[in-house]
Coordinates of C-alpha atoms and ligand atoms in Angstrom, one line a residue:
M269 CA 14.3 -32.2 8.5
A270 CA 11.3 -31.9 6.2
K271 CA 8.1 -31.3 8.2
Q272 CA 4.9 -32.7 6.8
T273 CA 2.1 -30.2 6.5
S274 CA -1.0 -30.2 4.3
A275 CA -0.4 -29.0 0.7
N276 CA -2.1 -25.7 1.3
L277 CA 0.1 -24.7 4.3
E278 CA 3.7 -23.9 4.8
A279 CA 6.4 -26.5 4.1
I280 CA 10.0 -25.8 5.2
V281 CA 12.3 -28.3 3.6
G282 CA 15.7 -27.1 4.7
E283 CA 17.7 -24.2 6.1
I284 CA 16.3 -20.7 5.6
P285 CA 17.7 -19.1 3.5
G286 CA 18.6 -22.3 1.5
P287 CA 21.7 -22.8 -0.7
R288 CA 20.0 -21.5 -3.9
S289 CA 18.8 -18.3 -2.1
R290 CA 22.3 -17.7 -0.8
A291 CA 23.9 -18.2 -4.2
L292 CA 21.5 -15.8 -5.7
A293 CA 22.2 -13.3 -3.0
E294 CA 25.9 -13.3 -4.0
S295 CA 25.0 -12.6 -7.6
L296 CA 22.6 -9.9 -6.6
R297 CA 25.2 -8.3 -4.5
A298 CA 27.5 -8.1 -7.5
H299 CA 25.0 -6.5 -9.9
E300 CA 22.3 -4.6 -8.1
S301 CA 22.7 -1.1 -6.7
R302 CA 23.7 -1.8 -3.1
G303 CA 21.0 0.5 -1.6
V304 CA 18.2 -1.7 -2.6
T305 CA 18.1 -5.2 -1.1
Y306 CA 19.2 -6.0 2.5
L307 CA 21.4 -9.0 2.3
A308 CA 22.6 -11.0 5.3
D309 CA 23.4 -14.6 6.2
D310 CA 19.8 -15.2 7.4
F311 CA 17.9 -13.0 5.0
P312 CA 16.2 -12.8 2.4
I313 CA 14.8 -15.8 0.5
F314 CA 14.4 -15.6 -3.3
W315 CA 10.9 -16.1 -4.6
E316 CA 10.4 -18.6 -7.4
S317 CA 6.6 -18.8 -7.6
A318 CA 3.4 -17.9 -5.8
S319 CA -0.3 -18.9 -5.9
G320 CA -3.1 -17.5 -3.7
A321 CA -1.6 -16.9 -0.3
L322 CA 1.4 -19.3 -0.8
V323 CA 4.9 -18.4 -1.9
T324 CA 7.6 -20.9 -2.9
D325 CA 11.2 -20.0 -2.8
V326 CA 14.0 -21.2 -5.1
D327 CA 14.9 -23.9 -2.6
G328 CA 11.4 -25.4 -2.6
N329 CA 10.4 -24.0 0.8
R330 CA 6.7 -22.9 0.9
Y331 CA 5.5 -20.0 3.0
I332 CA 2.1 -18.5 3.9
D333 CA 2.3 -14.8 2.8
L334 CA 0.8 -12.3 5.2
T335 CA 2.0 -9.3 3.1
S336 CA 0.3 -9.7 -0.3
A337 CA 3.7 -8.5 -1.5
F338 CA 3.3 -4.9 -0.2
G339 CA -0.5 -5.1 -0.3
V340 CA -0.6 -5.9 -4.0
A341 CA -2.0 -9.5 -4.2
T342 CA -5.5 -8.8 -2.7
S343 CA -7.1 -11.2 -5.2
G344 CA -4.2 -13.7 -4.6
H345 CA -0.9 -14.3 -6.2
T346 CA -1.2 -15.3 -9.8
N347 CA -5.0 -15.2 -9.6
P348 CA -6.0 -17.6 -12.5
A349 CA -8.5 -15.1 -13.9
V350 CA -5.9 -12.4 -14.0
V351 CA -3.4 -14.7 -15.5
A352 CA -5.8 -15.7 -18.2
A353 CA -6.6 -12.1 -19.0
I354 CA -2.9 -11.2 -19.2
A355 CA -2.2 -14.2 -21.5
A356 CA -5.1 -13.3 -23.8
Q357 CA -4.1 -9.7 -23.9
A358 CA -0.5 -10.6 -24.5
Q359 CA -1.6 -12.4 -27.7
A360 CA -3.4 -9.4 -29.0
L361 CA -1.5 -6.2 -27.8
I362 CA 1.1 -5.9 -25.1
H363 CA 2.0 -2.2 -25.5
G364 CA 0.1 0.6 -27.2
L365 CA 1.0 4.2 -28.2
G366 CA 0.4 5.8 -24.8
D367 CA -1.2 9.2 -25.1
V368 CA -1.3 9.2 -29.0
H369 CA -3.4 6.3 -30.2
P370 CA -5.4 4.8 -27.2
S371 CA -6.2 1.2 -27.0
R372 CA -9.7 -0.2 -26.5
M373 CA -8.7 -1.7 -23.2
R374 CA -7.8 1.7 -21.9
V375 CA -11.3 3.0 -22.5
A376 CA -12.8 0.1 -20.8
L377 CA -10.5 0.5 -17.8
L378 CA -11.2 4.2 -17.4
S379 CA -14.9 3.6 -17.3
A380 CA -14.4 0.8 -14.7
L381 CA -12.3 3.1 -12.5
A382 CA -14.9 5.9 -12.7
R383 CA -17.6 3.4 -11.7
L384 CA -15.7 2.0 -8.8
A385 CA -14.4 5.3 -7.4
P386 CA -16.4 6.9 -4.6
G387 CA -18.7 9.9 -5.1
P388 CA -18.3 12.1 -8.1
L389 CA -14.8 11.0 -9.0
E390 CA -14.9 10.3 -12.7
K391 CA -11.8 11.4 -14.6
C392 CA -8.6 9.5 -14.4
F393 CA -4.9 9.7 -15.2
L394 CA -3.1 6.4 -15.6
S395 CA 0.5 5.7 -14.6
S396 CA 2.8 2.8 -13.6
S397 CA 3.7 3.5 -10.0
G398 CA 2.2 5.0 -6.9
S399 CA 4.8 7.8 -6.8
E400 CA 3.6 8.9 -10.3
A401 CA 0.0 8.9 -9.2
V402 CA 0.9 11.1 -6.3
D403 CA 3.0 13.4 -8.5
F404 CA 0.1 13.8 -10.9
A405 CA -2.3 14.6 -8.0
L406 CA 0.1 17.3 -6.6
K407 CA 0.5 18.9 -10.0
T408 CA -3.3 18.8 -10.5
A409 CA -3.9 20.5 -7.2
Y410 CA -1.3 23.2 -8.1
L411 CA -2.9 23.8 -11.5
R412 CA -6.3 24.1 -9.9
T413 CA -5.3 26.5 -7.1
K414 CA -2.1 28.1 -8.4
K415 CA -0.7 27.8 -4.9
P416 CA 2.3 25.5 -4.2
G417 CA 1.7 25.1 -0.4
I418 CA 0.6 21.5 0.6
V419 CA -0.3 20.0 3.9
A420 CA 0.9 16.5 4.5
F421 CA 1.3 14.4 7.7
E422 CA 4.0 13.1 10.0
G423 CA 4.6 9.4 9.3
S424 CA 3.1 9.5 5.9
Y425 CA 4.4 7.5 3.0
H426 CA 3.6 8.6 -0.5
G427 CA 6.5 7.1 -2.5
L428 CA 10.1 8.1 -3.1
A429 CA 10.3 9.9 -6.4
S430 CA 11.0 13.6 -5.7
S431 CA 7.6 15.2 -5.4
A432 CA 6.1 12.2 -3.6
L433 CA 9.1 12.3 -1.3
S434 CA 8.4 16.0 -0.6
V435 CA 5.1 14.9 1.1
T436 CA 6.4 11.8 2.7
G437 CA 6.7 12.4 6.4
I438 CA 9.4 9.9 7.3
E439 CA 12.7 11.7 7.8
R440 CA 15.1 8.8 6.9
F441 CA 13.8 8.9 3.3
R442 CA 14.0 12.6 3.0
A443 CA 17.3 13.5 4.8
P444 CA 19.7 12.3 2.1
F445 CA 17.9 14.3 -0.6
K446 CA 17.2 17.6 1.0
P447 CA 17.9 19.6 -2.2
F448 CA 15.2 17.7 -4.0
V449 CA 12.4 17.9 -1.5
S450 CA 10.0 20.8 -1.8
E451 CA 10.0 23.3 1.1
S452 CA 6.4 24.3 0.6
V453 CA 5.0 21.4 2.6
T454 CA 3.7 21.7 6.1
F455 CA 3.6 18.5 8.2
A456 CA 0.7 18.2 10.6
P457 CA 0.4 15.4 13.2
Y458 CA -1.5 12.3 12.2
P459 CA -3.8 11.2 15.1
S460 CA -4.1 7.6 16.1
A461 CA -7.3 6.0 17.3
S462 CA -5.1 3.9 19.6
A463 CA -3.8 6.8 21.5
S464 CA -5.3 7.5 24.9
A465 CA -6.0 11.1 23.9
A466 CA -7.2 10.3 20.4
Q467 CA -9.9 12.9 20.1
N468 CA -7.7 15.6 21.5
D469 CA -4.9 14.6 19.1
A470 CA -7.5 14.7 16.2
A471 CA -8.6 18.2 17.2
R472 CA -5.0 19.4 17.5
S473 CA -4.2 18.0 14.1
L474 CA -7.2 19.7 12.5
R475 CA -6.1 23.0 14.1
T476 CA -2.7 22.7 12.5
V477 CA -4.2 21.9 9.1
E478 CA -6.6 24.9 9.5
S479 CA -3.9 27.3 10.2
A480 CA -1.8 26.0 7.3
L481 CA -4.8 26.5 5.0
A482 CA -5.5 29.9 6.3
G483 CA -1.8 30.7 5.7
G484 CA -2.0 29.8 2.0
C485 CA -1.7 26.1 1.6
A486 CA -4.1 24.9 -1.0
A487 CA -4.0 21.1 -0.9
V488 CA -4.0 18.4 1.8
I489 CA -2.7 14.9 1.1
L490 CA -3.0 11.9 3.4
E491 CA -3.5 8.2 3.7
P492 CA -6.9 7.4 5.3
I493 CA -5.0 4.7 7.2
Q494 CA -1.2 5.1 7.3
G495 CA 0.4 1.9 5.9
R496 CA 4.2 2.2 6.0
A497 CA 4.0 3.9 9.4
G498 CA 2.9 0.6 10.8
V499 CA -0.9 0.8 10.1
V500 CA -2.1 3.8 12.0
V501 CA -5.9 4.2 12.0
P502 CA -7.1 7.8 12.7
P503 CA -10.0 8.4 15.1
R504 CA -13.4 8.4 13.6
G505 CA -14.5 11.9 12.4
W506 CA -11.0 13.1 11.6
L507 CA -11.3 12.5 7.8
R508 CA -14.6 14.2 7.8
G509 CA -13.1 17.1 9.7
L510 CA -10.4 17.4 7.0
R511 CA -13.1 17.3 4.3
E512 CA -14.9 20.1 6.0
L513 CA -11.8 22.2 6.3
C514 CA -10.9 21.8 2.7
D515 CA -14.4 22.7 1.6
R516 CA -14.3 25.8 3.8
H517 CA -10.9 27.0 2.4
G518 CA -11.4 25.9 -1.2
A519 CA -8.4 23.5 -0.8
V520 CA -8.0 20.2 -2.8
L521 CA -8.3 17.1 -0.7
I522 CA -6.1 14.2 -1.9
F523 CA -6.5 10.7 -0.5
D524 CA -3.6 8.4 -1.2
E525 CA -5.4 5.0 -1.2
I526 CA -2.5 3.2 -2.9
Y527 CA -2.3 0.8 0.1
T528 CA -5.8 0.9 1.4
G529 CA -7.6 0.8 -2.0
F530 CA -9.4 -2.1 -3.8
G531 CA -10.8 -3.8 -0.7
R532 CA -7.9 -3.9 1.6
T533 CA -9.8 -2.4 4.6
G534 CA -13.1 -4.1 4.0
K535 CA -14.6 -1.4 1.7
M536 CA -13.5 -0.8 -1.9
F537 CA -11.9 2.4 -0.6
A538 CA -11.1 3.2 3.0
C539 CA -12.7 6.7 2.8
E540 CA -16.0 4.9 2.3
H541 CA -15.9 3.9 6.0
E542 CA -16.6 7.5 6.8
G543 CA -19.0 8.1 3.8
I544 CA -16.8 10.9 2.4
H545 CA -14.7 11.3 -0.8
P546 CA -11.7 13.3 -1.7
D547 CA -11.2 15.6 -4.7
L548 CA -8.4 13.4 -6.0
L549 CA -7.8 9.7 -5.2
C550 CA -4.5 8.0 -5.8
V551 CA -4.6 4.2 -6.3
G552 CA -2.0 1.6 -7.3
K553 CA -0.7 -1.6 -5.7
A554 CA -3.8 -4.0 -5.7
I555 CA -5.3 -2.4 -8.8
A556 CA -4.0 -4.9 -11.4
G557 CA -3.3 -8.1 -9.5
G558 CA 0.5 -7.6 -9.7
I559 CA 1.1 -5.8 -12.9
P560 CA 2.7 -2.4 -12.3
F561 CA -0.2 0.1 -12.6
A562 CA -1.6 3.1 -10.8
A563 CA -4.1 5.9 -11.3
T564 CA -5.2 9.3 -10.1
I565 CA -9.0 9.7 -10.2
G566 CA -10.6 13.0 -9.6
T567 CA -13.7 15.1 -9.8
R568 CA -14.4 16.7 -13.2
H569 CA -13.9 20.2 -11.7
V570 CA -10.5 19.5 -10.2
M571 CA -9.2 17.4 -13.1
D572 CA -10.2 19.9 -15.7
A573 CA -7.6 22.2 -14.3
W574 CA -5.5 20.6 -17.0
E575 CA -5.9 22.2 -20.4
T576 CA -7.2 20.1 -23.3
S577 CA -4.3 18.5 -25.1
R578 CA -3.4 20.2 -28.3
G579 CA -1.3 17.4 -29.6
E580 CA 1.5 17.1 -27.0
A581 CA 0.6 16.1 -23.5
I582 CA 2.4 18.1 -20.8
Y583 CA 2.1 15.1 -18.5
T584 CA 2.3 11.5 -19.8
S585 CA 4.6 8.5 -19.9
T586 CA 5.6 5.8 -22.3
Y587 CA 3.6 3.1 -20.6
L588 CA 0.5 5.2 -19.9
G589 CA -2.6 2.9 -20.0
N590 CA -0.5 -0.1 -20.9
P591 CA -3.0 -2.6 -22.4
L592 CA -1.6 -5.6 -20.5
A593 CA -2.1 -3.7 -17.2
C594 CA -5.6 -2.6 -18.2
A595 CA -6.6 -6.1 -19.0
A596 CA -5.2 -7.4 -15.7
A597 CA -6.9 -4.6 -13.8
L598 CA -10.3 -5.4 -15.4
A599 CA -10.0 -9.1 -14.6
N600 CA -8.9 -8.2 -11.1
F601 CA -11.9 -5.9 -10.5
E602 CA -14.2 -8.8 -11.5
Q603 CA -12.5 -11.0 -9.0
L604 CA -12.8 -8.4 -6.2
E605 CA -16.5 -7.8 -7.0
R606 CA -17.9 -11.1 -8.1
G607 CA -15.7 -13.1 -5.7
G608 CA -17.0 -11.0 -2.8
L609 CA -13.4 -10.3 -1.8
V610 CA -14.1 -6.9 -0.3
A611 CA -16.8 -8.3 2.0
R612 CA -14.4 -11.1 2.8
A613 CA -11.7 -8.6 3.8
A614 CA -14.2 -7.1 6.2
T615 CA -15.5 -10.3 7.8
L616 CA -12.2 -12.2 7.9
G617 CA -10.4 -9.0 8.9
A618 CA -12.7 -8.7 12.0
Q619 CA -11.7 -12.2 13.0
L620 CA -8.1 -11.5 12.4
G621 CA -8.2 -8.4 14.5
A622 CA -9.8 -10.4 17.4
R623 CA -7.1 -13.0 17.1
L624 CA -4.3 -10.4 17.1
E625 CA -5.8 -8.8 20.2
T626 CA -4.7 -11.9 22.1
F627 CA -1.1 -11.2 21.1
R628 CA -1.1 -8.3 23.6
K629 CA -0.3 -10.8 26.3
N630 CA 3.2 -11.0 24.8
P631 CA 5.3 -8.4 26.6
G632 CA 6.9 -7.3 23.4
V633 CA 3.6 -6.2 21.9
V634 CA 2.9 -2.5 22.5
D635 CA -0.2 -2.0 20.3
V636 CA -2.5 -3.9 17.8
R637 CA -4.4 -1.8 15.3
G638 CA -6.0 -2.1 11.9
R639 CA -9.1 -2.6 9.8
G640 CA -10.2 -5.2 7.3
L641 CA -7.1 -7.1 6.2
M642 CA -4.6 -4.4 7.1
W643 CA -3.2 -4.8 10.6
G644 CA -0.1 -3.5 12.4
L645 CA 1.6 -5.0 15.5
E646 CA 3.6 -2.3 17.2
L647 CA 6.5 -4.0 19.1
S648 CA 8.8 -2.6 21.8
S649 CA 11.8 -2.1 19.4
A650 CA 12.9 -2.2 15.8
A651 CA 15.3 -5.0 16.7
L652 CA 12.5 -7.1 17.9
A653 CA 10.3 -6.4 14.8
F654 CA 13.1 -7.6 12.6
S655 CA 13.9 -10.7 14.6
V656 CA 10.2 -11.6 14.6
T657 CA 10.2 -11.2 10.8
K658 CA 13.2 -13.5 10.5
A659 CA 11.9 -16.0 13.0
A660 CA 8.5 -16.1 11.2
L661 CA 10.2 -16.7 7.9
R662 CA 12.1 -19.6 9.3
L663 CA 8.9 -21.1 10.6
G664 CA 7.1 -20.6 7.2
T665 CA 5.3 -17.3 7.2
I666 CA 6.2 -14.0 5.6
V667 CA 5.5 -10.7 7.4
L668 CA 6.9 -7.2 6.8
P669 CA 8.6 -4.9 9.3
S670 CA 7.2 -1.3 9.2
G671 CA 6.7 1.7 11.4
V672 CA 8.3 5.2 11.4
R673 CA 10.9 3.8 13.8
G674 CA 10.9 0.3 12.3
N675 CA 9.3 -1.2 15.4
A676 CA 6.1 -2.5 13.8
I677 CA 5.0 -5.5 11.7
T678 CA 2.4 -5.2 9.0
L679 CA 0.0 -8.0 8.2
A680 CA -1.9 -7.6 5.0
P681 CA -2.8 -11.1 3.7
P682 CA -4.5 -11.7 0.4
A683 CA -8.3 -11.6 0.7
V684 CA -8.3 -15.1 -0.9
I685 CA -6.3 -16.6 2.0
E686 CA -8.0 -19.7 3.3
E687 CA -9.0 -19.7 6.9
D688 CA -6.7 -22.6 7.9
Q689 CA -3.8 -20.7 6.2
L690 CA -4.5 -17.5 8.1
W691 CA -4.9 -19.2 11.5
R692 CA -1.8 -21.4 10.9
A693 CA 0.2 -18.3 9.9
L694 CA -0.9 -16.5 13.1
T695 CA 0.2 -19.5 15.2
L696 CA 3.6 -19.4 13.5
L697 CA 3.8 -15.6 14.1
E698 CA 2.9 -16.1 17.7
R699 CA 5.7 -18.7 18.0
A700 CA 8.1 -16.3 16.2
L701 CA 7.3 -13.6 18.7
A702 CA 8.0 -16.0 21.6
Q703 CA 11.3 -17.1 20.0
A704 CA 12.4 -13.5 19.1
E705 CA 11.5 -12.2 22.5
V706 CA 14.0 -14.5 24.0
V707 CA 16.8 -13.5 21.5
A708 CA 16.1 -9.7 21.6
Ligands
PLP258 C1 0.3 4.9 0.6 C2 1.3 4.7 -0.4 N1 1.5 5.7 -1.3 C3 2.4 5.6 -2.3 C4 3.2 4.6 -2.4 C5 4.3 4.5 -3.5 O1 3.9 3.6 -4.4 P1 5.1 3.0 -5.4 O2 6.0 2.3 -4.6 O3 4.3 2.2 -6.4 O4 5.7 4.2 -6.1 C6 3.1 3.5 -1.5 C7 4.0 2.4 -1.5 O5 4.2 1.6 -0.6 C8 2.1 3.6 -0.5 O6 2.0 2.7 0.5

């Protein structure tokens, strides 16, 4: 039975997934590598279109998206200004000649990134995925220090290509590929501000990092807030502690802000909450409003560890600085800045956090944590997290399971989400929790 809701809210018109989604699932099963998409009778739905914070599936069901599609759509799905910039650029130049003959858009984008980046970060390397941005950062740190040892953190997620996987601290991704993951990585504990002994955990973590640096590690890579781990926010002062340790030991500090960057946490970059900056900053996801794009931005000193190109770059890729992606990113930055979306992520995020706190009364909710428009609900089990995800979908809102053990749900709505959409989606999520609790 179709339920009437207002045109800016969810509208579930039939069974979830509907017949078209199910038919597409069969076709996908036949032709996509089977390790990619989880297919079951009740999951997934196939997306047809999206706008702002609304997603419509191939069966005509409309959902409120609390994921921004992995944190990408901060300025909204198919943001009209981004769409217009892509369309205009597509008429002029879709693809350029990478590292050989640069496009004008690439120069404009590089300057914009240098302006937006915190502190003295001013030189960039452009790529197409977060994994690549991380790979470039790790290679840069090695060229600068000539030492392969790296400190990374338990629960971290930096991508799945081999070098990013080497610093990813979630065992289920690493275990099948042991021969490809570097052994020169030391994993330190990532402290959580939610833990009862948060400050002790932070001190213990810093001691582990310090002894690794004293033992020869020369780079530290981390997410200022861990995303895939279920949104883990470290205690205040810990990032600054890492900055001080790296300064003392001459180590390169790398912040992976692929998830947290471009306003997600209520500042343009999460490290700005502590008034510090890394030596290298990896960005991606929300950079270009949905076009695949990423970058590594660094201080001149660290980035100049790369020799000047003599005609053949030793690190580049076919789509480096793709003009379409540059145009999309520039339009997206304007939306974030002129549209006040970063400030909106802070103010709306505070209200979202307060509303989520009330979820603690549900016995399945173990923890609520986050900042800006990036929140995690830790639940009592992975089974519960997945059944809440499915129940929420059936009710008309999209959330993502996350967490090192799969027992969390991440909420990262677009910063353009309308208030009635956000509160409606939370009502649906609360209902989903109540339904799933009964089933689990
Ligand atoms: C913090 C962080 N780093 C790196 C990545 C990898 O980015 P990509 O999937 O674009 O390779 C992700 C993706 O989720 C991420 O959240």
